Short mmCIF file of C-alpha atoms in Angstrom, two decimals:
data_model
loop_
_atom_site.label_atom_id
_atom_site.label_comp_id
_atom_site.label_asym_id
_atom_site.label_seq_id
_atom_site.Cartn_x
_atom_site.Cartn_y
_atom_site.Cartn_z
CA MET A 10 -71.68 32.89 -14.09
CA LYS A 11 -69.15 34.96 -15.93
CA LEU A 12 -68.49 38.72 -15.27
CA ALA A 13 -66.17 41.13 -16.90
CA SER A 14 -65.51 44.79 -16.89
CA LEU A 15 -65.75 46.81 -20.04
CA LYS A 16 -63.55 49.75 -20.93
CA ASP A 17 -65.81 52.87 -20.78
CA GLY A 18 -63.21 55.69 -19.99
CA SER A 19 -63.63 55.07 -16.08
CA ARG A 20 -61.00 53.75 -13.71
CA ASP A 21 -63.30 50.94 -12.85
CA GLY A 22 -65.05 49.96 -16.20
CA GLN A 23 -68.58 48.79 -16.62
CA LEU A 24 -70.03 45.45 -15.47
CA ILE A 25 -70.98 43.18 -18.10
CA VAL A 26 -72.46 39.51 -17.84
CA VAL A 27 -70.86 37.23 -20.36
CA SER A 28 -72.25 33.90 -21.74
CA ARG A 29 -70.89 30.66 -20.92
CA ASP A 30 -69.55 30.28 -24.56
CA LEU A 31 -67.75 33.77 -24.30
CA LYS A 32 -69.70 34.86 -27.43
CA THR A 33 -72.25 37.50 -26.15
CA ALA A 34 -72.54 39.72 -23.32
CA CYS A 35 -74.97 42.34 -21.70
CA ILE A 36 -74.69 45.25 -19.31
CA ALA A 37 -75.86 44.57 -16.01
CA ASN A 38 -78.40 47.14 -16.18
CA GLY A 39 -80.16 48.19 -12.86
CA ILE A 40 -77.90 45.55 -10.92
CA ALA A 41 -74.52 46.95 -10.29
CA PRO A 42 -72.26 49.38 -12.17
CA THR A 43 -69.09 47.71 -11.25
CA LEU A 44 -67.80 44.24 -10.24
CA GLN A 45 -66.63 45.83 -6.92
CA ARG A 46 -69.98 46.91 -6.01
CA VAL A 47 -71.29 43.24 -6.39
CA LEU A 48 -68.58 41.89 -4.25
CA ASP A 49 -69.45 44.33 -1.60
CA ASP A 50 -73.11 43.02 -1.50
CA TRP A 51 -72.80 39.59 -3.02
CA GLN A 52 -75.73 37.94 -1.34
CA PHE A 53 -78.07 40.52 -2.71
CA MET A 54 -76.61 41.24 -6.11
CA ALA A 55 -75.25 37.67 -7.15
CA PRO A 56 -78.69 35.97 -7.68
CA GLN A 57 -79.79 38.98 -9.87
CA LEU A 58 -76.81 38.55 -12.03
CA GLU A 59 -77.13 34.77 -12.09
CA GLU A 60 -80.67 35.06 -13.44
CA LEU A 61 -79.38 37.55 -16.02
CA TYR A 62 -76.69 35.02 -16.97
CA GLN A 63 -79.18 32.43 -17.46
CA ARG A 64 -81.48 34.41 -19.82
CA LEU A 65 -78.31 35.62 -21.71
CA ASN A 66 -77.41 32.14 -22.17
CA ALA A 67 -80.87 31.19 -23.28
CA GLY A 68 -80.63 34.09 -25.92
CA LYS A 69 -83.41 35.90 -24.14
CA VAL A 70 -81.81 39.31 -23.47
CA ALA A 71 -82.55 41.71 -26.18
CA TYR A 72 -79.88 44.14 -25.62
CA SER A 73 -76.96 41.68 -25.68
CA PHE A 74 -73.93 42.31 -27.89
CA ASP A 75 -70.83 40.31 -29.27
CA PHE A 76 -68.26 39.84 -26.50
CA GLN A 77 -64.80 41.46 -27.36
CA PRO A 78 -62.02 40.49 -24.95
CA HIS A 79 -59.78 43.23 -26.22
CA GLN A 80 -62.47 45.84 -24.99
CA CYS A 81 -62.13 44.57 -21.56
CA MET A 82 -60.23 45.91 -18.72
CA ALA A 83 -58.96 43.38 -15.77
CA PRO A 84 -62.31 42.05 -14.11
CA LEU A 85 -61.36 44.16 -11.24
CA PRO A 86 -59.14 47.08 -12.81
CA ARG A 87 -57.98 48.01 -9.41
CA ALA A 88 -58.33 46.21 -6.04
CA PHE A 89 -58.21 46.74 -2.55
CA GLN A 90 -55.71 44.03 -2.12
CA TRP A 91 -53.44 41.74 -4.26
CA ALA A 92 -51.80 38.95 -2.24
CA ASP A 93 -49.68 36.40 -4.51
CA GLY A 94 -48.84 33.06 -3.06
CA SER A 95 -46.39 30.36 -4.31
CA ALA A 96 -48.43 27.26 -3.89
CA TYR A 97 -46.40 25.11 -6.31
CA VAL A 98 -43.40 24.29 -4.30
CA ASN A 99 -41.99 22.35 -6.94
CA HIS A 100 -41.34 25.72 -8.90
CA VAL A 101 -39.74 27.14 -5.83
CA GLU A 102 -37.44 24.16 -5.50
CA LEU A 103 -36.26 24.05 -8.93
CA VAL A 104 -35.34 27.77 -8.95
CA ARG A 105 -33.33 27.50 -5.65
CA LYS A 106 -31.79 24.30 -6.73
CA ALA A 107 -30.52 25.91 -10.03
CA ARG A 108 -28.61 28.43 -7.92
CA GLN A 109 -27.48 25.73 -5.56
CA ALA A 110 -29.48 27.04 -2.51
CA GLU A 111 -31.01 24.74 -0.13
CA MET A 112 -34.86 24.95 0.34
CA PRO A 113 -36.18 25.32 3.90
CA GLU A 114 -38.36 22.52 4.87
CA SER A 115 -40.88 25.01 6.27
CA PHE A 116 -41.90 25.84 2.67
CA TRP A 117 -43.87 22.73 2.50
CA HIS A 118 -46.20 23.57 5.43
CA ASP A 119 -45.83 27.45 5.61
CA PRO A 120 -46.88 29.23 2.42
CA LEU A 121 -44.85 31.88 0.82
CA MET A 122 -46.73 35.07 0.02
CA TYR A 123 -46.20 38.70 -0.99
CA GLN A 124 -48.15 41.74 -1.36
CA GLY A 125 -48.14 43.14 -4.82
CA GLY A 126 -49.39 46.50 -6.23
CA SER A 127 -53.26 46.58 -6.60
CA ASP A 128 -54.07 49.82 -7.86
CA ASP A 129 -53.49 49.58 -11.46
CA PHE A 130 -53.87 45.99 -13.31
CA ILE A 131 -53.86 45.74 -16.91
CA GLY A 132 -56.43 44.14 -19.18
CA PRO A 133 -56.20 40.92 -20.97
CA CYS A 134 -55.29 42.15 -24.44
CA ASP A 135 -53.36 45.32 -23.30
CA ASP A 136 -49.72 45.60 -24.11
CA ILE A 137 -47.10 45.00 -21.53
CA VAL A 138 -44.87 48.10 -21.60
CA LEU A 139 -41.72 48.14 -19.64
CA GLY A 140 -38.59 50.20 -19.98
CA ALA A 141 -35.76 47.87 -20.59
CA VAL A 142 -35.58 44.12 -21.74
CA GLU A 143 -32.20 44.08 -19.64
CA TRP A 144 -34.42 43.80 -16.57
CA GLY A 145 -35.23 40.15 -17.51
CA ILE A 146 -38.90 40.33 -18.41
CA ASP A 147 -40.63 37.34 -17.66
CA PHE A 148 -44.28 36.10 -17.77
CA GLU A 149 -45.83 34.00 -14.78
CA SER A 150 -48.97 31.83 -15.60
CA GLU A 151 -51.19 31.66 -12.46
CA ILE A 152 -54.51 31.26 -11.28
CA ALA A 153 -56.20 33.73 -8.79
CA ILE A 154 -59.31 33.97 -6.59
CA ILE A 155 -61.35 36.86 -5.41
CA THR A 156 -63.00 36.83 -2.10
CA ASP A 157 -65.74 38.55 -0.17
CA ASP A 158 -65.24 39.66 3.43
CA VAL A 159 -63.16 37.26 5.25
CA PRO A 160 -62.74 37.52 9.08
CA MET A 161 -59.27 37.20 10.80
CA GLY A 162 -58.36 33.79 11.84
CA VAL A 163 -60.64 31.85 9.49
CA SER A 164 -60.07 28.13 9.19
CA PRO A 165 -59.36 26.38 5.54
CA ASP A 166 -62.83 24.95 5.93
CA ARG A 167 -64.56 28.21 6.48
CA ALA A 168 -62.35 30.00 4.15
CA ALA A 169 -63.53 28.01 1.16
CA GLU A 170 -67.04 29.70 1.67
CA HIS A 171 -65.49 33.15 0.88
CA ILE A 172 -64.33 32.26 -2.65
CA ARG A 173 -66.61 34.16 -4.96
CA LEU A 174 -64.69 34.28 -8.24
CA LEU A 175 -61.57 32.87 -10.34
CA MET A 176 -59.50 34.34 -12.79
CA LEU A 177 -56.13 33.78 -14.51
CA VAL A 178 -53.04 35.96 -14.01
CA ASN A 179 -49.94 36.96 -15.80
CA ASP A 180 -47.76 38.00 -13.00
CA VAL A 181 -45.07 39.56 -14.61
CA SER A 182 -41.56 39.45 -13.24
CA LEU A 183 -38.63 41.29 -13.84
CA ARG A 184 -35.86 38.60 -13.01
CA ASN A 185 -32.84 40.68 -13.10
CA LEU A 186 -34.16 43.15 -10.83
CA ILE A 187 -35.29 40.51 -8.04
CA PRO A 188 -31.68 39.48 -6.51
CA ALA A 189 -30.96 42.89 -5.47
CA GLU A 190 -34.46 43.82 -3.98
CA LEU A 191 -34.44 40.37 -2.14
CA ALA A 192 -31.00 41.09 -0.71
CA LYS A 193 -32.39 44.08 1.02
CA GLY A 194 -34.53 41.68 2.94
CA PHE A 195 -37.68 43.65 2.38
CA GLY A 196 -39.46 41.77 -0.48
CA PHE A 197 -40.43 42.67 -4.18
CA PHE A 198 -41.26 46.20 -5.41
CA GLN A 199 -39.90 47.25 -8.55
CA SER A 200 -39.26 43.69 -9.80
CA LYS A 201 -43.13 43.12 -9.85
CA PRO A 202 -44.74 45.68 -12.37
CA ALA A 203 -48.55 45.56 -13.02
CA SER A 204 -50.23 42.07 -13.39
CA SER A 205 -52.58 41.31 -16.24
CA PHE A 206 -55.90 39.11 -15.69
CA SER A 207 -58.24 37.05 -17.98
CA PRO A 208 -61.15 38.65 -19.69
CA VAL A 209 -63.58 37.07 -17.45
CA ALA A 210 -63.98 36.01 -13.75
CA VAL A 211 -66.04 33.07 -13.20
CA THR A 212 -68.06 31.61 -10.17
CA PRO A 213 -66.56 28.22 -9.05
CA ASP A 214 -69.42 26.25 -10.32
CA GLU A 215 -68.64 27.11 -13.87
CA LEU A 216 -65.49 24.67 -13.45
CA GLY A 217 -67.85 21.85 -12.66
CA ASP A 218 -65.97 18.80 -11.13
CA ALA A 219 -62.63 20.45 -12.19
CA TRP A 220 -62.97 22.59 -9.01
CA ARG A 221 -62.59 20.42 -6.01
CA ASP A 222 -60.41 20.47 -2.83
CA GLY A 223 -60.01 24.33 -3.37
CA LYS A 224 -58.01 23.65 -6.42
CA VAL A 225 -58.64 23.72 -10.22
CA HIS A 226 -57.77 20.37 -11.87
CA LEU A 227 -57.31 21.59 -15.46
CA ALA A 228 -54.17 22.23 -17.60
CA LEU A 229 -53.16 25.89 -17.74
CA ARG A 230 -51.82 26.56 -21.18
CA SER A 231 -49.20 29.13 -21.81
CA SER A 232 -47.99 30.09 -25.42
CA TRP A 233 -44.94 32.21 -26.10
CA ASN A 234 -44.70 33.73 -29.57
CA GLY A 235 -47.53 31.43 -30.91
CA ASN A 236 -45.55 28.48 -29.45
CA LEU A 237 -47.21 26.34 -26.67
CA VAL A 238 -44.51 25.98 -23.95
CA GLY A 239 -46.32 24.77 -20.96
CA GLN A 240 -49.70 23.05 -19.97
CA PRO A 241 -49.15 21.79 -16.47
CA ASN A 242 -52.21 20.72 -14.55
CA ALA A 243 -53.04 23.32 -11.83
CA GLY A 244 -54.54 20.79 -9.61
CA ILE A 245 -51.52 18.47 -9.31
CA ASP A 246 -48.52 19.52 -7.03
CA MET A 247 -50.39 22.58 -5.56
CA ALA A 248 -49.08 22.25 -2.04
CA PHE A 249 -51.39 24.75 -0.77
CA SER A 250 -55.17 25.06 -1.77
CA PHE A 251 -56.68 28.41 -2.11
CA PRO A 252 -58.74 28.06 1.12
CA GLN A 253 -55.18 27.39 2.76
CA LEU A 254 -53.85 30.52 1.16
CA ILE A 255 -56.84 32.57 2.58
CA THR A 256 -56.27 31.02 6.03
CA HIS A 257 -52.59 32.17 5.66
CA LEU A 258 -53.47 35.77 4.50
CA CYS A 259 -56.19 36.16 7.33
CA LYS A 260 -54.03 34.99 10.19
CA THR A 261 -53.54 38.32 11.76
CA ARG A 262 -55.85 40.47 9.55
CA ARG A 263 -59.19 40.48 8.07
CA ALA A 264 -59.48 40.33 3.96
CA ARG A 265 -62.10 42.84 2.72
CA ALA A 266 -64.30 41.99 -0.27
CA GLY A 267 -62.39 42.38 -3.49
CA THR A 268 -59.12 40.75 -2.12
CA ILE A 269 -57.40 38.84 -4.86
CA ILE A 270 -54.73 36.00 -3.94
CA GLY A 271 -52.72 34.41 -6.53
CA SER A 272 -51.73 30.64 -6.82
CA GLY A 273 -48.28 31.45 -7.89
CA THR A 274 -46.52 29.95 -11.03
CA VAL A 275 -48.41 26.77 -11.96
CA SER A 276 -45.82 23.95 -12.13
CA ASN A 277 -45.89 20.20 -12.13
CA LYS A 278 -43.01 18.01 -11.05
CA ASP A 279 -43.45 16.33 -14.47
CA ALA A 280 -41.23 18.36 -16.58
CA GLY A 281 -42.90 16.95 -19.81
CA LYS A 282 -45.82 19.33 -19.01
CA GLY A 283 -43.58 22.33 -19.67
CA TYR A 284 -43.23 25.70 -18.03
CA SER A 285 -45.57 28.41 -17.00
CA CYS A 286 -42.61 31.03 -16.58
CA ILE A 287 -39.05 31.31 -18.60
CA ALA A 288 -37.39 31.15 -14.93
CA GLU A 289 -38.33 27.59 -14.47
CA LYS A 290 -37.16 26.54 -18.00
CA ARG A 291 -33.75 28.37 -17.23
CA ALA A 292 -33.66 26.83 -13.90
CA LEU A 293 -33.95 23.13 -15.43
CA GLU A 294 -31.22 24.24 -18.06
CA MET A 295 -29.15 25.25 -15.31
CA ILE A 296 -29.43 22.04 -13.33
CA ALA A 297 -28.95 19.85 -16.51
CA THR A 298 -25.94 21.73 -18.07
CA GLY A 299 -24.88 24.29 -15.62
CA GLU A 300 -25.96 27.26 -18.08
CA ALA A 301 -29.12 28.98 -18.75
CA ILE A 302 -29.78 29.18 -22.53
CA THR A 303 -33.40 30.52 -23.05
CA PRO A 304 -33.46 34.20 -23.09
CA PHE A 305 -36.19 36.42 -21.37
CA MET A 306 -38.79 38.08 -23.25
CA GLN A 307 -37.85 40.70 -26.05
CA TYR A 308 -39.74 43.63 -27.29
CA GLY A 309 -42.21 42.21 -29.89
CA ASP A 310 -42.81 38.94 -28.07
CA SER A 311 -46.24 37.62 -27.35
CA ILE A 312 -47.64 35.67 -24.53
CA LYS A 313 -50.91 33.91 -24.46
CA ILE A 314 -52.41 32.33 -21.12
CA GLU A 315 -55.45 30.32 -21.38
CA MET A 316 -57.61 27.36 -19.74
CA LEU A 317 -59.77 25.04 -21.47
CA ASP A 318 -62.74 22.85 -20.30
CA LYS A 319 -62.86 18.97 -20.88
CA ASN A 320 -64.51 19.71 -24.12
CA GLY A 321 -61.73 22.16 -25.21
CA LYS A 322 -63.58 25.35 -24.74
CA SER A 323 -62.17 28.52 -23.20
CA ILE A 324 -63.23 29.13 -19.68
CA PHE A 325 -61.83 32.48 -18.80
CA GLY A 326 -60.97 33.78 -22.20
CA ALA A 327 -57.16 34.24 -23.04
CA ILE A 328 -54.68 36.70 -21.67
CA ASP A 329 -53.09 37.66 -24.97
CA GLN A 330 -50.57 40.23 -24.83
CA SER A 331 -47.38 41.74 -26.49
CA LEU A 332 -44.33 43.14 -24.90
CA VAL A 333 -43.55 46.82 -26.22
CA GLU A 334 -41.41 49.72 -25.48
CA PRO A 335 -42.55 52.82 -23.94
CA ASP A 336 -43.73 55.58 -26.32
#
């Protein structure tokens, strides 16, 4: 099924069920007011939402309405936890190679992960508002999962059972602020502003056979200023599956329902598939010529992130945003 959060003036939005073709939607009347409420009691509420979803797809919901992505907040407008991994080690290797830094061998078997801000996510069509282009503003196209309650010490096999929903992410990065922050030895903070998410979150079964081994085997498309700049396959070159990322997160702690875990920038070793962030394009330029040519985002730029199924239909709807100055 496909779920979204409609803007209604509240912090958490109004839970709606969205049709498979993303054309119609209906409010989850009498089931749950918000997505977080569903995640807190998934076993009880998910079957009721699934039944409503099937009726919506069959055109049997009298109170349905046209689905408008720009009226959506992030599926979880705020979450108890947002942890972003870096499962595509090829991306890490390229960026480090560009600055002539060796990549530790451990990166291939011990995932990188940081904990980001989760109190104020951005809707799929909301503007990205940032104070200075000199910060080196970059998009990062990713996939994310949402879990239910996960116990500490969970194995990858059992972790897979806790994946409830998937989304797309634009994990905006401020590249020119990152080096100074990392040099402090305490991780990202100012260099990672609010992330954006796709209009809808979907259950894994919506992906059919493209969801296997804890990975999404479809192309993630990034269009910058209307030009397709990347379409790497998210199932290829993903060194750590989502269950493995959950296991990493839960080595020393539990994860509560509503935890979001990101894949990191989707990247393929085949450079012909393009890029999912500008930093990777610049890294390839540095490796080839010794100079980065492609600029970071400027005010007025747009970024669209989308994933299509094997029939060319949008699965999650599109993240479709513009970069603007503060008022």
